[in-house]
Structures are given as structure tokens and as C-alpha cells.
CSV table of N, CA and C in Angstrom, one decimal:
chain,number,residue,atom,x,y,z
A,1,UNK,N,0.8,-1.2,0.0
A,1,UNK,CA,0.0,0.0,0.0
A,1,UNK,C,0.9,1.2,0.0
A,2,UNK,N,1.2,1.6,-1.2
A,2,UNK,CA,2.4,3.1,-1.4
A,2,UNK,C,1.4,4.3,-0.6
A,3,UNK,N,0.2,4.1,-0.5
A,3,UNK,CA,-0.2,5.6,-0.1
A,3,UNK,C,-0.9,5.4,1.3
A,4,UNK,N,-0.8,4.3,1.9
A,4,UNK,CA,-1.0,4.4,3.2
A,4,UNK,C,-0.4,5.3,4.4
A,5,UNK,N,0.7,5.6,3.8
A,5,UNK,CA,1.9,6.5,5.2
A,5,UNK,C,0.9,7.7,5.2
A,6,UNK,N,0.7,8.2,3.9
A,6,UNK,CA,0.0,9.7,4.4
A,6,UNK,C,-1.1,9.1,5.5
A,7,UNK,N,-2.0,8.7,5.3
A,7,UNK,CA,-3.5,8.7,6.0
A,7,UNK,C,-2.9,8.1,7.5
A,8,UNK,N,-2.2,6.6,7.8
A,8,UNK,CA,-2.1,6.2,8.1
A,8,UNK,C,-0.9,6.7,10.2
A,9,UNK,N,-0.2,7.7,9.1
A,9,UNK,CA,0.4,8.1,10.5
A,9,UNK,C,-0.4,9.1,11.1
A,10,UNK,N,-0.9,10.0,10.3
A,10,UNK,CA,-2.0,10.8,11.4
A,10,UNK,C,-3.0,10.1,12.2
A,11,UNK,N,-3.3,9.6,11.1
A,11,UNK,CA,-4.6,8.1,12.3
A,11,UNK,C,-3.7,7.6,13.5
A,12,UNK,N,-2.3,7.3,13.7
A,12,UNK,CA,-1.9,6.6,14.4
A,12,UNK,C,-1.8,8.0,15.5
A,13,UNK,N,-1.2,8.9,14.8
A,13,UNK,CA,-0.7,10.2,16.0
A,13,UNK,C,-1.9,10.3,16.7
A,14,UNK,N,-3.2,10.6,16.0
A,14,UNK,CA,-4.8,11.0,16.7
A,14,UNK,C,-4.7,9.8,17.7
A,15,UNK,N,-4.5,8.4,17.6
A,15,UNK,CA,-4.9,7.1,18.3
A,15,UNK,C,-4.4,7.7,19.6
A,16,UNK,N,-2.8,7.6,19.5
A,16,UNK,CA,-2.1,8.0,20.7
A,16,UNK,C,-2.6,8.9,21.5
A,17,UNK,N,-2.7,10.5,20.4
A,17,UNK,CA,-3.0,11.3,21.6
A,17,UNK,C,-4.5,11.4,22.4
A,18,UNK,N,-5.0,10.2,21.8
A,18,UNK,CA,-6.9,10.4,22.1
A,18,UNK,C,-6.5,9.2,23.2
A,19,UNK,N,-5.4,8.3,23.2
A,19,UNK,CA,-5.1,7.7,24.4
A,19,UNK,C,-4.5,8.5,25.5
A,20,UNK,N,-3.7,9.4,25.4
A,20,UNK,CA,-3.3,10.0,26.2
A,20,UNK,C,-4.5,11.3,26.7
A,21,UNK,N,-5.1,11.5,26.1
A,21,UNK,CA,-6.6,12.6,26.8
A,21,UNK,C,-6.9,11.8,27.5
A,22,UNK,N,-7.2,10.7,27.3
A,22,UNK,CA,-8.6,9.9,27.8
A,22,UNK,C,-7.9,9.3,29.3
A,23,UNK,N,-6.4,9.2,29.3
A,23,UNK,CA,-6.3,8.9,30.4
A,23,UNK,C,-6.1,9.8,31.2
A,24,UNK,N,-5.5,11.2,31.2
A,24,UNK,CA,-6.1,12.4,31.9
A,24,UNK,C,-6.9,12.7,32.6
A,25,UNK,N,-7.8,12.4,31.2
A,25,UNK,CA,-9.0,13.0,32.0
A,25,UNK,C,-10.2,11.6,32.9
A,26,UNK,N,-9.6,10.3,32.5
A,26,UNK,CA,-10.1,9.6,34.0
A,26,UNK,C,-9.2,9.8,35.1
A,27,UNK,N,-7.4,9.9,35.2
A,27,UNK,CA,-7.3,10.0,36.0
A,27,UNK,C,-7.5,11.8,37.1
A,28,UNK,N,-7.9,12.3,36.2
A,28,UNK,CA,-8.6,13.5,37.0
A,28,UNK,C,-9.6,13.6,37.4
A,29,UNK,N,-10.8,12.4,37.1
A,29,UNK,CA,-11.7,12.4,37.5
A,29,UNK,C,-11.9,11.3,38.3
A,30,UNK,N,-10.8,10.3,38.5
A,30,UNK,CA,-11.1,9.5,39.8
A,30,UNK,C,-10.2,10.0,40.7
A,31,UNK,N,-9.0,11.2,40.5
A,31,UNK,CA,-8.4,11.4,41.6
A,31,UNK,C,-7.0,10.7,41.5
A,32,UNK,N,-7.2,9.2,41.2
A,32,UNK,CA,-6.2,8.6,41.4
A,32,UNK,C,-5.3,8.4,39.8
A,33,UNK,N,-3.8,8.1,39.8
A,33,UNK,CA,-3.0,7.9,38.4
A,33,UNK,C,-3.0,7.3,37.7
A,34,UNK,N,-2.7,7.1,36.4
A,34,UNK,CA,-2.8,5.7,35.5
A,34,UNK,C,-1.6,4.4,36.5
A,35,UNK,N,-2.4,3.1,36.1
A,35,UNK,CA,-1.1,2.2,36.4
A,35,UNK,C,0.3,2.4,35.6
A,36,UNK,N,1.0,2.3,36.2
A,36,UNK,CA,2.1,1.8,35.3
A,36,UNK,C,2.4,1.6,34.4
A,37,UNK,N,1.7,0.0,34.3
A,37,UNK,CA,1.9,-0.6,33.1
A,37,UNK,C,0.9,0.4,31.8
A,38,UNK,N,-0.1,0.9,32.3
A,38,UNK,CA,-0.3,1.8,31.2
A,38,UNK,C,0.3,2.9,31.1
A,39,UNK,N,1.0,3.8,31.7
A,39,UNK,CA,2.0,4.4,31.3
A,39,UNK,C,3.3,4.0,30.6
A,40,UNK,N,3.8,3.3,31.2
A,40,UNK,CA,4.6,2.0,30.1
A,40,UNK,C,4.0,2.0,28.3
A,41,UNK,N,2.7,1.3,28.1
A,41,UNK,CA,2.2,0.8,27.4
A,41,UNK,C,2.0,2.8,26.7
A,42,UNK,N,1.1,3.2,26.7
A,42,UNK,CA,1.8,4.7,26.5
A,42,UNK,C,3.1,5.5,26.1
A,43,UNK,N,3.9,5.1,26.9
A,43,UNK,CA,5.0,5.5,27.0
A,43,UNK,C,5.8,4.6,25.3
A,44,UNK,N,5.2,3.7,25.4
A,44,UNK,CA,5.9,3.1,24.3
A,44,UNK,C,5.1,3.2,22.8
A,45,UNK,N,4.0,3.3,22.7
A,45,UNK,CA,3.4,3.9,22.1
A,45,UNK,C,3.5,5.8,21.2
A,46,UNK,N,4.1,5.9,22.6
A,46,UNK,CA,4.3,7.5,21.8
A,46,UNK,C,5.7,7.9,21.4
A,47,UNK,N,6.7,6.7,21.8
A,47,UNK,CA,7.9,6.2,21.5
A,47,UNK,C,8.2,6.0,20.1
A,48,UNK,N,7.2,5.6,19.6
A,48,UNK,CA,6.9,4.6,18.6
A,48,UNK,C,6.6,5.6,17.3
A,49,UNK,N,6.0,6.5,17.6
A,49,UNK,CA,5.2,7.0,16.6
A,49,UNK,C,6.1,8.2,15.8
A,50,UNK,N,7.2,8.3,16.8
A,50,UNK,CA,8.4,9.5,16.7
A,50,UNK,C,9.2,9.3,15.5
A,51,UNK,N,9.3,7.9,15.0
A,51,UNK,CA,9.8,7.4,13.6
A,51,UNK,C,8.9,7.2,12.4
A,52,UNK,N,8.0,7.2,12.9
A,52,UNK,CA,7.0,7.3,11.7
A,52,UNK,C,6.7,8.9,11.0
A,53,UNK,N,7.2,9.7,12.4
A,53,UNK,CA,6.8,11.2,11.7
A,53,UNK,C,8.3,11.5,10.9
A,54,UNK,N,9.8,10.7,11.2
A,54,UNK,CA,10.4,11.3,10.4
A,54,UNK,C,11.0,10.2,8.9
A,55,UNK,N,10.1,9.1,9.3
A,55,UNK,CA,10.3,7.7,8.0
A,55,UNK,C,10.5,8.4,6.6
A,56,UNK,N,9.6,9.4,6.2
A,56,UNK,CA,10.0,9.7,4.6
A,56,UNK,C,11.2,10.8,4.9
A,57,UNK,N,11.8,11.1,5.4
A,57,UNK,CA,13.4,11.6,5.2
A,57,UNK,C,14.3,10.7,5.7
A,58,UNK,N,14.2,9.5,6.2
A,58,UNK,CA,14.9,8.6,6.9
A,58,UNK,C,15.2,7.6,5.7
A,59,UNK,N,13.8,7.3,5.3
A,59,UNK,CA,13.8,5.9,4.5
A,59,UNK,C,14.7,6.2,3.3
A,60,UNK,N,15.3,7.5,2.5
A,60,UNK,CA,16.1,7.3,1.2
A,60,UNK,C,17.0,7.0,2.0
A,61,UNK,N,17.6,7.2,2.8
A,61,UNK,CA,19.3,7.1,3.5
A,61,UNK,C,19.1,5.8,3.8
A,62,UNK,N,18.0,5.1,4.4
A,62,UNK,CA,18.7,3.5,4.6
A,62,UNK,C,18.0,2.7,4.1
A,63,UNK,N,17.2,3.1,2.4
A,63,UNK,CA,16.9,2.1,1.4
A,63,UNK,C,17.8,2.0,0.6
A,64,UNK,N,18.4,3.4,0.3
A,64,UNK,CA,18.9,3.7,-1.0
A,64,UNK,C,20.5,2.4,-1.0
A,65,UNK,N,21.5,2.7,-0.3
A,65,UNK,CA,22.1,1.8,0.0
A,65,UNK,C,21.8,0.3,-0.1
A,66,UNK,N,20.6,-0.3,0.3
A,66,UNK,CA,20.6,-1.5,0.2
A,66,UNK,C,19.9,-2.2,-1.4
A,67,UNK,N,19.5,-0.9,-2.1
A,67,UNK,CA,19.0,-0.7,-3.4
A,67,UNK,C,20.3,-0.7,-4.3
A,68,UNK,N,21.4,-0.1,-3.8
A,68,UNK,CA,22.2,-0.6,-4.7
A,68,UNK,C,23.4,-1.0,-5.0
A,69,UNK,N,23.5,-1.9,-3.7
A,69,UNK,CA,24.0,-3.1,-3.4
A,69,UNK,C,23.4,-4.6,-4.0
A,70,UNK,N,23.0,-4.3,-4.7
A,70,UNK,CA,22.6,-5.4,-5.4
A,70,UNK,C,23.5,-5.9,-6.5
């Protein structure tokens, strides 16, 4: 799918950050913090997405090389 990156990383960014509201605003409304492991799980998540926003200036530098090494 060559045209999935456009659509596909904003969907992903919105996922994240609608995960990250939503846990805010439960944990401000019970008072108490996210567990852990969902901060973790979060945490890696928004880790994650940090390469996908710079993939099309990344990807000629370490395709191109293996394109022409053939």
C-alpha cells in the first residue's frame, strides 16, 4: 500500500494522543494515576510514533544503499 503513510500516520498520532486525553481525564476524574503498566504501554506507544513522523526523510538514506548493493 504506497499511499497508506499519508493517511495512516496521522490516524496513528490521533490514536495516541486520544489515548493519552482519555487517560487524563479519567485520572482527574477518579483522583487517582494511570497504572504503570499503562504508562509504560503509553509510554511506548508514543515512542513509537516518533519514527514514523520522520520515515520519509529517513527511508532514502537506509533504502537507497541497500537498493544498490545489489
Amino acid at each position: 500500500m504506497p499511499g497508506a503513510y499519508r493517511w495512516l500516520t496521522p490516524l496513528s498520532m490521533l490514536a495516541v494522543a486520544a489515548g493519552w486525553l482519555w487517560i487524563v481525564r479519567r485520572s482527574r476524574a477518579t483522583g487517582r494515576g494511570p497504572y504503570r503498566s499503562t504508562r509504560a504501554m503509553m509510554g511506548c506507544a508514543t515512542v513509537r510514533t516518533g519514527p514514523a513522523l520522520i520515515w520519509p526523510h529517513v527511508a532514502p538514506l537506509a533504502i537507497g544503499p541497500v537498493r544498490g548493493a545489489r
